[in-house]
CSV table of C-alpha atoms in Angstrom, one decimal:
chain,number,residue,atom,x,y,z
A,68,MET,CA,-15.0,-35.8,5.6
A,69,ASP,CA,-18.1,-33.8,5.7
A,70,GLU,CA,-16.4,-30.9,3.7
A,71,LYS,CA,-15.3,-33.3,0.9
A,72,SER,CA,-18.5,-35.3,0.7
A,73,SER,CA,-20.2,-31.5,0.6
A,74,HIS,CA,-17.6,-30.4,-2.3
A,75,SER,CA,-18.7,-34.0,-4.2
A,76,HIS,CA,-22.1,-33.6,-3.9
A,77,ARG,CA,-22.3,-29.7,-5.5
A,78,LEU,CA,-19.6,-31.5,-8.2
A,79,LEU,CA,-22.5,-34.0,-8.7
A,80,ILE,CA,-25.0,-31.1,-9.0
A,81,VAL,CA,-22.9,-29.1,-11.6
A,82,LEU,CA,-22.4,-32.4,-13.8
A,83,LEU,CA,-26.2,-33.2,-13.8
A,84,MET,CA,-26.9,-29.2,-14.5
A,85,LEU,CA,-24.9,-29.4,-17.5
A,86,MET,CA,-26.0,-32.7,-18.8
A,87,LEU,CA,-29.7,-31.5,-18.4
A,88,PHE,CA,-28.3,-28.2,-19.9
A,89,GLY,CA,-26.9,-30.0,-22.9
A,90,VAL,CA,-30.0,-32.1,-23.3
A,91,ILE,CA,-31.9,-29.1,-23.6
A,92,VAL,CA,-29.9,-27.4,-26.2
A,93,LEU,CA,-29.6,-31.1,-28.5
A,94,GLN,CA,-33.5,-30.9,-28.4
A,95,TYR,CA,-33.9,-27.1,-29.4
A,96,VAL,CA,-31.1,-27.3,-32.3
A,97,CYS,CA,-31.5,-30.7,-33.3
A,98,PRO,CA,-35.1,-31.9,-32.9
A,99,GLY,CA,-35.0,-35.0,-34.8
A,100,THR,CA,-32.0,-37.2,-34.6
A,101,SER,CA,-32.9,-38.8,-38.1
A,102,ASP,CA,-31.9,-35.8,-39.5
A,103,CYS,CA,-29.0,-34.0,-37.4
A,104,GLN,CA,-26.0,-33.7,-39.2
A,105,ILE,CA,-24.2,-34.2,-35.7
A,106,PHE,CA,-24.6,-37.7,-35.3
A,107,ARG,CA,-23.0,-38.2,-39.0
A,108,ILE,CA,-19.9,-36.8,-38.1
A,109,GLY,CA,-18.1,-39.7,-37.4
A,110,SER,CA,-18.4,-40.8,-41.1
A,111,ILE,CA,-16.3,-37.6,-42.2
A,112,PHE,CA,-13.2,-39.5,-40.7
A,113,LYS,CA,-13.9,-42.6,-41.9
A,114,SER,CA,-13.6,-41.1,-45.7
A,115,ASN,CA,-10.5,-41.8,-47.5
A,116,SER,CA,-10.9,-39.6,-50.2
A,117,ALA,CA,-12.8,-36.7,-51.7
A,118,SER,CA,-14.2,-39.5,-53.8
A,119,ASP,CA,-15.8,-41.5,-50.9
A,120,ALA,CA,-17.9,-38.6,-50.0
A,121,ILE,CA,-19.9,-38.9,-53.9
A,122,THR,CA,-23.4,-40.4,-53.4
A,123,TYR,CA,-24.6,-42.3,-56.1
A,124,ARG,CA,-28.5,-42.9,-57.1
A,125,ASN,CA,-27.6,-46.3,-57.0
A,126,GLY,CA,-25.4,-47.0,-53.8
A,127,ASP,CA,-22.0,-46.1,-53.2
A,128,GLY,CA,-18.7,-47.7,-54.3
A,129,LYS,CA,-15.6,-46.8,-53.0
A,130,ASP,CA,-14.0,-47.8,-56.4
A,131,GLY,CA,-15.3,-45.1,-58.0
A,132,SER,CA,-18.3,-46.8,-59.6
A,133,PRO,CA,-21.9,-46.9,-58.3
A,134,LYS,CA,-23.4,-50.5,-57.1
A,135,ASP,CA,-25.5,-51.9,-59.5
A,136,PRO,CA,-29.1,-52.3,-57.7
A,137,TYR,CA,-29.8,-55.3,-60.1
A,138,ILE,CA,-26.9,-57.1,-59.8
A,139,SER,CA,-26.7,-56.8,-56.1
A,140,GLU,CA,-30.3,-58.4,-56.0
A,141,ASP,CA,-29.6,-61.6,-56.5
A,142,ASN,CA,-26.5,-62.3,-58.2
A,143,ALA,CA,-27.7,-63.5,-61.1
A,144,LEU,CA,-25.9,-61.5,-63.4
A,145,VAL,CA,-22.9,-62.7,-62.1
A,146,ARG,CA,-23.4,-66.2,-62.2
A,147,PHE,CA,-24.9,-66.0,-65.7
A,148,VAL,CA,-23.5,-67.5,-68.8
A,149,PRO,CA,-26.0,-67.3,-72.0
A,150,ARG,CA,-27.0,-70.9,-73.4
A,151,PHE,CA,-29.3,-69.8,-76.3
A,152,ASN,CA,-28.2,-67.6,-79.2
A,153,PHE,CA,-31.6,-65.3,-79.8
A,154,THR,CA,-31.7,-62.4,-82.7
A,155,LYS,CA,-31.2,-59.0,-82.0
A,156,ALA,CA,-35.2,-58.5,-82.3
A,157,ASP,CA,-35.6,-61.1,-79.7
A,158,LEU,CA,-33.3,-58.9,-77.1
A,159,SER,CA,-34.5,-55.5,-78.1
A,160,ARG,CA,-38.7,-55.3,-77.0
A,161,ALA,CA,-39.3,-51.8,-76.3
A,162,VAL,CA,-42.4,-50.9,-78.1
A,163,ASP,CA,-44.2,-47.8,-79.0
A,164,PHE,CA,-47.2,-48.0,-76.5
A,165,ASN,CA,-49.3,-45.3,-77.1
A,166,ILE,CA,-52.0,-45.5,-74.2
A,167,LYS,CA,-53.8,-42.4,-76.0
A,168,GLY,CA,-54.3,-44.6,-79.1
A,169,ASP,CA,-56.0,-48.0,-79.6
A,170,ASP,CA,-52.9,-49.9,-78.0
A,171,VAL,CA,-54.0,-52.6,-75.5
A,172,ILE,CA,-52.0,-54.2,-72.6
A,173,VAL,CA,-53.3,-57.9,-72.1
A,174,PHE,CA,-51.8,-59.7,-69.2
A,175,LEU,CA,-51.3,-63.4,-69.4
A,176,HIS,CA,-52.0,-64.6,-65.7
A,177,ILE,CA,-50.6,-68.2,-65.1
A,178,GLN,CA,-51.9,-69.7,-61.6
A,179,LYS,CA,-49.3,-69.3,-58.9
A,180,THR,CA,-46.5,-67.2,-60.6
A,181,GLY,CA,-47.3,-63.5,-58.6
A,182,GLY,CA,-49.5,-62.8,-61.1
A,183,THR,CA,-51.8,-61.1,-58.6
A,184,THR,CA,-49.2,-59.3,-57.4
A,185,PHE,CA,-48.4,-57.6,-60.8
A,186,GLY,CA,-51.5,-57.5,-61.4
A,187,ARG,CA,-52.4,-55.1,-58.7
A,188,HIS,CA,-49.7,-52.9,-59.8
A,189,LEU,CA,-50.5,-52.4,-63.4
A,190,VAL,CA,-53.9,-50.6,-61.9
A,191,ARG,CA,-52.4,-48.9,-58.8
A,192,ASN,CA,-48.8,-48.3,-59.0
A,193,ILE,CA,-48.0,-46.9,-62.5
A,194,GLN,CA,-47.7,-43.2,-63.1
A,195,LEU,CA,-50.4,-42.4,-65.6
A,196,GLU,CA,-51.5,-39.3,-66.6
A,197,ARG,CA,-55.0,-40.7,-65.8
A,198,PRO,CA,-54.7,-43.4,-62.8
A,199,CYS,CA,-56.6,-46.2,-62.8
A,200,GLU,CA,-60.0,-45.7,-60.5
A,201,CYS,CA,-59.6,-48.4,-58.0
A,202,HIS,CA,-62.5,-48.3,-54.7
A,203,ALA,CA,-62.5,-49.9,-51.7
A,204,GLY,CA,-64.9,-53.1,-51.9
A,205,GLN,CA,-64.4,-53.3,-55.4
A,206,LYS,CA,-62.3,-56.0,-57.3
A,207,LYS,CA,-61.6,-54.7,-60.3
A,208,CYS,CA,-60.4,-50.8,-61.2
A,209,THR,CA,-61.8,-48.7,-64.0
A,210,CYS,CA,-58.8,-48.1,-66.3
A,211,LEU,CA,-59.4,-45.5,-69.1
A,212,ARG,CA,-57.3,-43.8,-71.8
A,213,PRO,CA,-56.5,-40.0,-71.5
A,214,GLY,CA,-60.2,-38.2,-72.6
A,215,LYS,CA,-61.7,-41.5,-74.2
A,216,LYS,CA,-64.0,-43.8,-72.5
A,217,GLU,CA,-61.9,-47.1,-73.7
A,218,THR,CA,-59.8,-49.5,-71.4
A,219,TRP,CA,-56.0,-49.7,-72.5
A,220,LEU,CA,-55.5,-52.9,-70.3
A,221,PHE,CA,-57.1,-56.4,-70.4
A,222,SER,CA,-56.6,-58.4,-67.4
A,223,ARG,CA,-58.4,-59.4,-64.0
A,224,PHE,CA,-58.0,-56.4,-62.5
A,225,SER,CA,-59.2,-54.0,-65.0
A,226,THR,CA,-61.9,-56.2,-67.5
A,227,GLY,CA,-62.3,-59.2,-64.9
A,228,TRP,CA,-62.0,-62.5,-66.3
A,229,SER,CA,-63.6,-61.6,-69.8
A,230,CYS,CA,-62.4,-64.7,-71.8
A,231,GLY,CA,-62.8,-67.3,-68.7
A,232,LEU,CA,-60.7,-67.7,-65.6
A,233,HIS,CA,-57.2,-68.0,-66.1
A,234,ALA,CA,-57.6,-67.7,-69.8
A,235,ASP,CA,-54.5,-69.3,-71.7
A,236,TRP,CA,-53.2,-68.1,-75.0
A,237,THR,CA,-55.1,-69.8,-77.1
A,238,GLU,CA,-57.9,-68.2,-75.4
A,239,LEU,CA,-56.8,-65.1,-75.1
A,240,THR,CA,-55.8,-64.4,-78.8
A,241,ASN,CA,-59.1,-65.5,-79.8
A,242,CYS,CA,-61.1,-63.7,-77.6
A,243,VAL,CA,-59.8,-60.8,-76.6
A,244,PRO,CA,-59.9,-58.7,-79.9
A,245,THR,CA,-63.9,-59.7,-80.5
A,246,ARG,CA,-64.4,-58.6,-76.5
A,247,MET,CA,-62.8,-55.2,-76.8
A,248,ASP,CA,-64.4,-54.8,-79.9
A,249,THR,CA,-68.2,-55.3,-78.6
A,250,HIS,CA,-67.6,-54.0,-75.1
A,251,GLU,CA,-65.8,-50.5,-76.6
A,252,ALA,CA,-68.4,-47.8,-77.6
A,253,PRO,CA,-68.6,-48.8,-81.2
A,254,GLU,CA,-67.2,-45.9,-83.9
A,255,THR,CA,-66.9,-46.1,-87.6
A,256,PRO,CA,-64.9,-48.1,-88.7
A,257,ILE,CA,-63.6,-49.6,-85.9
A,258,PRO,CA,-60.4,-48.9,-84.8
A,259,ARG,CA,-57.2,-51.3,-85.5
A,260,ARG,CA,-55.8,-52.0,-81.9
A,261,ASN,CA,-52.5,-53.2,-81.0
A,262,TYR,CA,-52.1,-56.1,-78.6
A,263,TYR,CA,-49.1,-56.2,-76.4
A,264,TYR,CA,-49.3,-59.9,-74.7
A,265,ILE,CA,-47.5,-60.0,-71.7
A,266,THR,CA,-47.1,-62.6,-68.7
A,267,ILE,CA,-45.2,-63.6,-65.6
A,268,LEU,CA,-43.4,-67.1,-65.4
A,269,ARG,CA,-42.1,-68.8,-62.0
A,270,ASP,CA,-39.5,-71.9,-61.1
A,271,PRO,CA,-41.5,-75.0,-61.6
A,272,VAL,CA,-40.9,-76.5,-58.9
A,273,TRP,CA,-41.9,-73.6,-56.3
A,274,ARG,CA,-45.1,-72.9,-58.4
A,275,TYR,CA,-46.5,-76.8,-58.8
A,276,LEU,CA,-45.6,-76.8,-54.8
A,277,SER,CA,-47.7,-73.5,-54.3
A,278,GLU,CA,-50.5,-74.8,-56.9
A,279,TRP,CA,-50.8,-78.2,-54.9
A,280,ARG,CA,-51.1,-76.1,-51.1
A,281,HIS,CA,-53.3,-73.9,-53.0
A,282,VAL,CA,-55.8,-76.8,-54.3
A,283,GLN,CA,-54.9,-78.4,-50.6
A,284,ARG,CA,-56.9,-75.7,-49.2
A,285,GLY,CA,-60.1,-76.4,-51.3
A,286,ALA,CA,-59.3,-73.7,-54.4
A,287,THR,CA,-60.6,-75.1,-57.9
A,288,TRP,CA,-60.7,-73.2,-61.3
A,289,LYS,CA,-63.7,-75.4,-62.0
A,290,ALA,CA,-64.9,-72.5,-63.8
A,291,SER,CA,-62.4,-72.3,-66.4
A,292,LEU,CA,-63.5,-72.5,-69.7
A,293,HIS,CA,-60.5,-74.1,-71.8
A,294,VAL,CA,-61.8,-72.9,-75.3
A,295,CYS,CA,-60.1,-74.2,-78.1
A,296,ASP,CA,-60.9,-74.6,-81.6
A,297,GLY,CA,-64.3,-73.1,-81.0
A,298,HIS,CA,-65.5,-75.6,-78.0
A,299,SER,CA,-64.4,-76.8,-74.3
A,300,PRO,CA,-63.0,-80.1,-73.7
A,301,THR,CA,-65.2,-82.5,-73.2
A,302,LEU,CA,-65.4,-84.5,-69.6
A,303,SER,CA,-63.7,-87.6,-71.6
A,304,GLU,CA,-60.5,-85.2,-73.0
A,305,LEU,CA,-60.5,-83.5,-69.5
A,306,PRO,CA,-61.4,-85.8,-66.6
A,307,SER,CA,-61.4,-84.6,-63.0
A,308,CYS,CA,-58.9,-85.5,-60.3
A,309,TYR,CA,-61.1,-85.7,-57.7
A,310,LEU,CA,-64.6,-86.3,-56.5
A,311,GLY,CA,-67.0,-83.6,-54.9
A,312,ASP,CA,-66.9,-80.2,-54.9
A,313,ASP,CA,-62.9,-79.4,-54.7
A,314,TRP,CA,-59.7,-81.8,-53.6
A,315,SER,CA,-59.5,-80.2,-50.2
A,316,GLY,CA,-56.7,-81.7,-48.0
A,317,CYS,CA,-55.2,-83.8,-50.7
A,318,THR,CA,-51.3,-84.7,-50.2
A,319,LEU,CA,-48.6,-84.2,-52.5
A,320,GLN,CA,-48.5,-87.6,-53.0
A,321,GLU,CA,-52.0,-88.0,-54.3
A,322,PHE,CA,-51.6,-84.3,-56.2
A,323,MET,CA,-48.5,-86.2,-58.2
A,324,ASP,CA,-50.1,-89.3,-58.9
A,325,CYS,CA,-52.8,-87.9,-61.0
A,326,PRO,CA,-52.2,-88.2,-64.5
A,327,TYR,CA,-55.1,-85.3,-65.7
A,328,ASN,CA,-53.7,-83.2,-63.3
A,329,LEU,CA,-53.5,-79.3,-65.2
A,330,ALA,CA,-50.5,-78.2,-62.9
A,331,ASN,CA,-48.5,-80.7,-64.7
A,332,ASN,CA,-46.5,-78.5,-67.1
A,333,ARG,CA,-49.0,-75.6,-67.0
A,334,GLN,CA,-46.7,-72.6,-68.0
A,335,THR,CA,-46.3,-74.6,-71.1
A,336,ARG,CA,-49.8,-75.7,-72.1
A,337,MET,CA,-51.0,-72.2,-71.2
A,338,LEU,CA,-48.5,-70.3,-73.3
A,339,ALA,CA,-48.8,-72.7,-76.4
A,340,ASP,CA,-50.9,-72.9,-79.4
A,341,LEU,CA,-53.3,-75.8,-78.3
A,342,SER,CA,-54.8,-76.3,-82.0
A,343,LEU,CA,-51.9,-77.5,-82.6
A,344,VAL,CA,-51.8,-80.8,-80.7
A,345,GLY,CA,-55.8,-80.9,-81.1
A,346,CYS,CA,-56.7,-79.2,-78.3
A,347,TYR,CA,-57.5,-81.3,-75.4
A,348,ASN,CA,-58.0,-84.7,-77.5
A,349,VAL,CA,-54.5,-86.2,-76.5
A,350,SER,CA,-55.1,-88.9,-78.8
A,351,ALA,CA,-54.7,-86.9,-81.6
A,352,MET,CA,-51.0,-87.3,-81.5
A,353,GLY,CA,-48.3,-89.2,-79.0
A,354,ASP,CA,-46.9,-88.1,-76.2
A,355,GLU,CA,-43.6,-87.5,-76.9
A,356,ASP,CA,-44.7,-85.3,-80.2
A,357,ARG,CA,-47.3,-83.7,-78.6
A,358,SER,CA,-45.5,-82.4,-76.0
A,359,ALA,CA,-42.5,-81.5,-78.4
A,360,VAL,CA,-44.8,-79.3,-80.0
A,361,LEU,CA,-46.3,-77.7,-77.4
A,362,LEU,CA,-43.0,-76.8,-76.2
A,363,GLU,CA,-41.7,-75.0,-79.4
A,364,SER,CA,-44.7,-73.0,-79.8
A,365,ALA,CA,-44.7,-71.8,-76.1
A,366,LYS,CA,-41.2,-70.5,-76.6
A,367,ARG,CA,-41.8,-68.7,-80.1
A,368,ASN,CA,-45.1,-67.3,-78.3
A,369,LEU,CA,-43.0,-66.2,-75.6
A,370,ARG,CA,-40.1,-64.7,-78.1
A,371,GLY,CA,-43.1,-62.9,-79.1
A,372,MET,CA,-44.3,-61.4,-76.6
A,373,ALA,CA,-44.1,-57.7,-75.6
A,374,PHE,CA,-42.7,-58.6,-72.1
A,375,PHE,CA,-43.0,-61.4,-69.7
A,376,GLY,CA,-41.3,-61.1,-66.2
A,377,LEU,CA,-39.6,-63.9,-63.7
A,378,THR,CA,-41.1,-64.0,-60.3
A,379,GLU,CA,-37.6,-64.9,-59.1
A,380,TYR,CA,-36.2,-60.9,-60.1
A,381,GLN,CA,-38.4,-58.8,-58.7
A,382,ARG,CA,-36.4,-55.6,-59.8
A,383,LYS,CA,-35.4,-56.9,-63.2
A,384,THR,CA,-39.1,-57.2,-63.8
A,385,GLN,CA,-39.9,-54.1,-62.8
A,386,TYR,CA,-37.0,-52.8,-64.8
A,387,LEU,CA,-37.5,-54.4,-67.8
A,388,PHE,CA,-41.4,-53.4,-67.7
A,389,GLU,CA,-40.7,-50.0,-67.5
A,390,ARG,CA,-38.2,-49.9,-70.5
A,391,THR,CA,-40.5,-51.7,-72.7
A,392,PHE,CA,-43.6,-50.0,-72.7
A,393,ARG,CA,-41.9,-46.2,-71.2
A,394,LEU,CA,-44.1,-46.2,-68.3
A,395,ALA,CA,-42.9,-45.9,-64.6
A,396,PHE,CA,-44.2,-47.6,-61.1
A,397,ILE,CA,-44.4,-45.3,-58.1
A,398,ALA,CA,-43.1,-47.6,-56.3
A,399,PRO,CA,-40.7,-50.4,-56.3
A,400,PHE,CA,-40.9,-54.0,-56.7
A,401,THR,CA,-40.4,-56.2,-53.4
A,402,GLN,CA,-38.8,-59.8,-53.4
A,403,LEU,CA,-40.9,-61.7,-51.4
A,404,ASN,CA,-39.2,-65.5,-50.8
A,405,GLY,CA,-41.3,-65.8,-47.3
A,406,THR,CA,-44.1,-68.1,-49.9
A,407,ARG,CA,-46.8,-70.7,-48.7
A,408,ALA,CA,-44.7,-72.9,-51.0
A,409,ALA,CA,-41.1,-71.7,-50.0
A,410,SER,CA,-42.2,-73.4,-46.2
A,411,VAL,CA,-43.2,-76.7,-47.7
A,412,GLU,CA,-40.2,-79.2,-46.8
A,413,VAL,CA,-39.9,-81.4,-49.8
A,414,ALA,CA,-37.7,-84.7,-49.7
A,415,LEU,CA,-34.9,-84.4,-52.5
A,416,ASP,CA,-36.9,-87.3,-54.4
A,417,THR,CA,-40.0,-85.8,-54.2
A,418,GLN,CA,-38.0,-82.4,-55.8
A,419,ARG,CA,-37.0,-84.9,-58.5
A,420,ARG,CA,-40.0,-86.3,-59.2
A,421,ILE,CA,-42.0,-82.8,-59.7
A,422,ARG,CA,-39.0,-82.0,-62.2
A,423,ARG,CA,-39.8,-85.0,-64.2
A,424,LEU,CA,-43.6,-84.2,-64.4
A,425,ASN,CA,-42.6,-81.0,-65.1
A,426,ARG,CA,-39.9,-81.3,-67.2
A,427,TRP,CA,-41.6,-79.3,-70.4
A,428,ASP,CA,-41.9,-76.2,-67.8
A,429,VAL,CA,-38.5,-77.2,-66.8
A,430,GLU,CA,-37.0,-76.4,-70.0
A,431,LEU,CA,-39.3,-73.7,-70.9
A,432,TYR,CA,-37.9,-71.9,-67.7
A,433,GLU,CA,-34.4,-72.3,-68.4
A,434,TYR,CA,-35.0,-70.8,-71.8
A,435,ALA,CA,-36.9,-68.0,-70.6
A,436,ARG,CA,-34.6,-67.1,-67.8
A,437,ASP,CA,-31.5,-67.2,-70.4
A,438,LEU,CA,-33.9,-65.2,-72.6
A,439,PHE,CA,-34.9,-62.6,-70.0
A,440,LEU,CA,-31.2,-62.0,-68.6
A,441,GLN,CA,-29.9,-61.3,-71.8
A,442,ARG,CA,-32.6,-58.8,-71.8
A,443,PHE,CA,-31.7,-57.6,-69.6
A,444,GLN,CA,-28.0,-57.3,-69.7
A,445,ARG,CA,-28.7,-55.4,-73.3
A,446,ALA,CA,-31.1,-53.1,-71.5
A,447,ARG,CA,-28.7,-51.9,-69.2
A,448,GLN,CA,-25.5,-52.0,-71.6
A,449,GLN,CA,-27.8,-49.4,-73.7
A,450,GLU,CA,-28.7,-47.2,-70.8
A,451,ARG,CA,-25.3,-46.5,-69.6
A,452,ARG,CA,-24.2,-46.5,-73.7
A,453,GLN,CA,-27.2,-43.3,-73.4
A,454,ALA,CA,-26.0,-42.0,-70.5
A,455,ARG,CA,-22.1,-42.1,-71.5
A,456,GLU,CA,-23.6,-40.2,-74.7
A,457,ARG,CA,-25.5,-37.5,-72.9
A,458,ARG,CA,-22.3,-36.7,-70.6
A,459,GLN,CA,-20.1,-36.5,-73.7
A,460,GLN,CA,-22.7,-33.4,-75.0
A,461,GLU,CA,-22.8,-31.7,-71.9
A,462,ARG,CA,-19.0,-31.8,-71.8
A,463,ARG,CA,-18.9,-30.6,-75.4
A,464,ARG,CA,-21.6,-28.0,-74.6
A,465,LEU,CA,-20.0,-27.1,-71.7
A,466,ARG,CA,-16.2,-26.4,-73.9
A,467,GLY,CA,-18.5,-24.3,-76.1
A,468,LYS,CA,-19.4,-21.9,-73.3
A,469,LEU,CA,-16.0,-21.5,-71.7
A,470,SER,CA,-14.6,-20.7,-75.2
A,471,SER,CA,-17.3,-18.0,-75.9
A,472,ALA,CA,-16.8,-16.8,-72.4
A,473,ARG,CA,-13.0,-16.1,-73.1
A,474,PRO,CA,-12.4,-15.3,-77.1
A,475,GLY,CA,-9.3,-14.9,-78.6
A,476,ARG,CA,-7.1,-16.0,-75.9
A,477,PRO,CA,-3.5,-16.6,-77.5
A,478,LEU,CA,-2.0,-20.0,-76.3
A,479,ARG,CA,1.0,-20.7,-74.2
A,480,PRO,CA,4.1,-21.9,-75.1
A,481,THR,CA,3.6,-25.4,-74.1
A,482,GLU,CA,0.2,-25.7,-75.8
A,483,GLU,CA,1.9,-24.4,-78.7
A,484,THR,CA,4.5,-27.1,-78.7
A,485,THR,CA,2.3,-30.2,-78.0
A,486,PRO,CA,1.7,-32.3,-81.0
A,487,PRO,CA,-2.0,-32.1,-81.7
A,488,HIS,CA,-1.8,-36.2,-82.1
A,489,ARG,CA,-0.3,-36.8,-78.9
A,490,ALA,CA,-2.2,-37.0,-76.2
A,491,ASP,CA,-1.5,-34.5,-72.5
A,492,THR,CA,0.3,-36.6,-70.1
A,493,ARG,CA,0.8,-34.2,-67.4
A,494,PRO,CA,0.0,-35.3,-63.8
A,495,VAL,CA,-3.6,-33.9,-62.6
A,496,THR,CA,-3.9,-33.8,-59.1
A,497,ARG,CA,-7.2,-35.0,-57.6
A,498,SER,CA,-8.1,-31.0,-56.5
A,499,GLN,CA,-8.6,-30.3,-60.4
A,500,SER,CA,-11.2,-33.0,-60.1
A,501,THR,CA,-11.3,-33.5,-63.4
A,502,GLN,CA,-9.7,-36.2,-66.0
A,503,GLU,CA,-8.6,-33.9,-68.7
A,504,MET,CA,-7.0,-30.4,-68.8
A,505,VAL,CA,-8.2,-28.0,-71.2
A,506,GLU,CA,-7.4,-24.8,-72.5
A,507,GLY,CA,-6.3,-22.3,-69.7
A,508,GLY,CA,-3.1,-23.2,-68.4
A,509,GLY,CA,-4.5,-25.3,-65.8
A,510,GLU,CA,-7.7,-23.5,-65.1
A,511,THR,CA,-10.7,-26.4,-65.3
A,512,LEU,CA,-14.5,-25.9,-66.1
A,513,GLU,CA,-14.9,-27.2,-62.7
A,514,ALA,CA,-13.1,-23.7,-61.2
A,515,GLU,CA,-15.5,-21.8,-63.3
A,516,GLY,CA,-18.3,-23.7,-61.5
A,517,LEU,CA,-19.3,-24.9,-64.5
A,518,LEU,CA,-19.1,-29.2,-63.9
A,519,PRO,CA,-21.5,-31.4,-62.6
A,520,ASP,CA,-20.8,-33.5,-60.2
A,521,TRP,CA,-20.8,-36.8,-62.6
A,522,TRP,CA,-17.9,-35.2,-64.4
A,523,ASP,CA,-15.0,-37.5,-63.4
A,524,LEU,CA,-16.8,-40.6,-62.7
A,525,GLU,CA,-15.4,-43.6,-64.2
A,526,GLU,CA,-17.7,-45.6,-66.8
A,527,ASN,CA,-19.4,-48.7,-65.5
A,528,GLY,CA,-18.1,-51.5,-67.8
A,529,THR,CA,-45.0,-62.4,-53.8
A,530,LEU,CA,-47.2,-64.2,-54.0
A,531,GLU,CA,-51.0,-63.7,-52.4
A,532,ASP,CA,-53.5,-66.2,-53.1
A,533,TYR,CA,-57.2,-65.0,-54.4
A,534,THR,CA,-60.5,-66.4,-54.8
A,535,ASP,CA,-61.8,-68.6,-57.8
A,536,ASN,CA,-64.8,-66.5,-58.9
A,537,VAL,CA,-65.2,-65.7,-62.1
A,538,GLU,CA,-65.9,-62.1,-63.1
A,539,GLN,CA,-67.1,-60.8,-66.0
A,540,TRP,CA,-66.3,-57.3,-67.2
């Protein structure tokens, strides 16, 4: 028994030493597990074909097509059926934005739509020859053109609330040109600037709940000017919903009961031309006529804007902005669904009432969502078509390169007897890696080391709260 016990102890010691030796070798050969290929050996045996080893920029596709991150993000396009007919001009929104010239992006910031987050993207997250200068402790950044002391961005985080706190379309279109002319260094003559208006919209029910929670915490927008036709509304035209300094602690019922609450149909009102309905004088026309004019004006202005995004589609918003202005963001947008509004449990009857109170915003949002997704679809189709054309041009270039490398090669008998109008139906093995044979008796461009990796690929058919202080430029 003693001899067997001694043998077992020696065997255990040997095994421990081997394990210790293996750990030392592993740490020497592969110090970082994240970069170690040893831990990925199992993935080799999971591959069923050579195509599984192809890595796509947007993901891996077992069926030979890359996964589309914009579709997998929310599956909106899978369920999307267009309801509205838009013109080609409405769907093609690429603009010739010249940041070195006289072009200006104007951001119309609607409350509780995620505009604060998007506004920060504009000043901190765009790849620019001359990035915006943002300093710690300062709420505004300096966004100047390359080689000039002129701004290219009119927004809260660049010029402050220069046209009033959360200025709407009526205010901005009448104020921005004057503010730009008076603030910028005067030139002779004053440059003729191109103004590109942009905005962000949000689902009306969630936006309304978010504004209620914001007001409940004590926020107000009393500093807003609401200028229309050269003057602000009188107290009788725009009564207050509360007495005192703010409306903190108000219940949702109280918030909904106030007939003067500007939260109702806020997006429609802020995008419409208020001068068409007598500004804030509600006695100028009937409620239904007034609302219909405002809604139609908001739709028209939205179509005419250079760009608009939707809070619910962050990745698509980023993509369309980049395609429209030919500017690239440094870091991708993030879809944040854990907002304060999302944490509110609202009864179904209350949701229905909110939708009734915001029925024009509901209709505007459905219209905007339809236009947004159609624009996205068209932009993606154009992108794929352009990529396909580039691949075809590369194929022709590579064929020409191969032909020039082997001049005067006689055709084989099989090639001479093949009618020019009939497609080559000979089977092509996977090892050849191409979808069509080229002259050379089975030799391929890939064998010559001339084919890129994509040669044989198939074609593919948060919101943060903010203070209510007014900053001047």
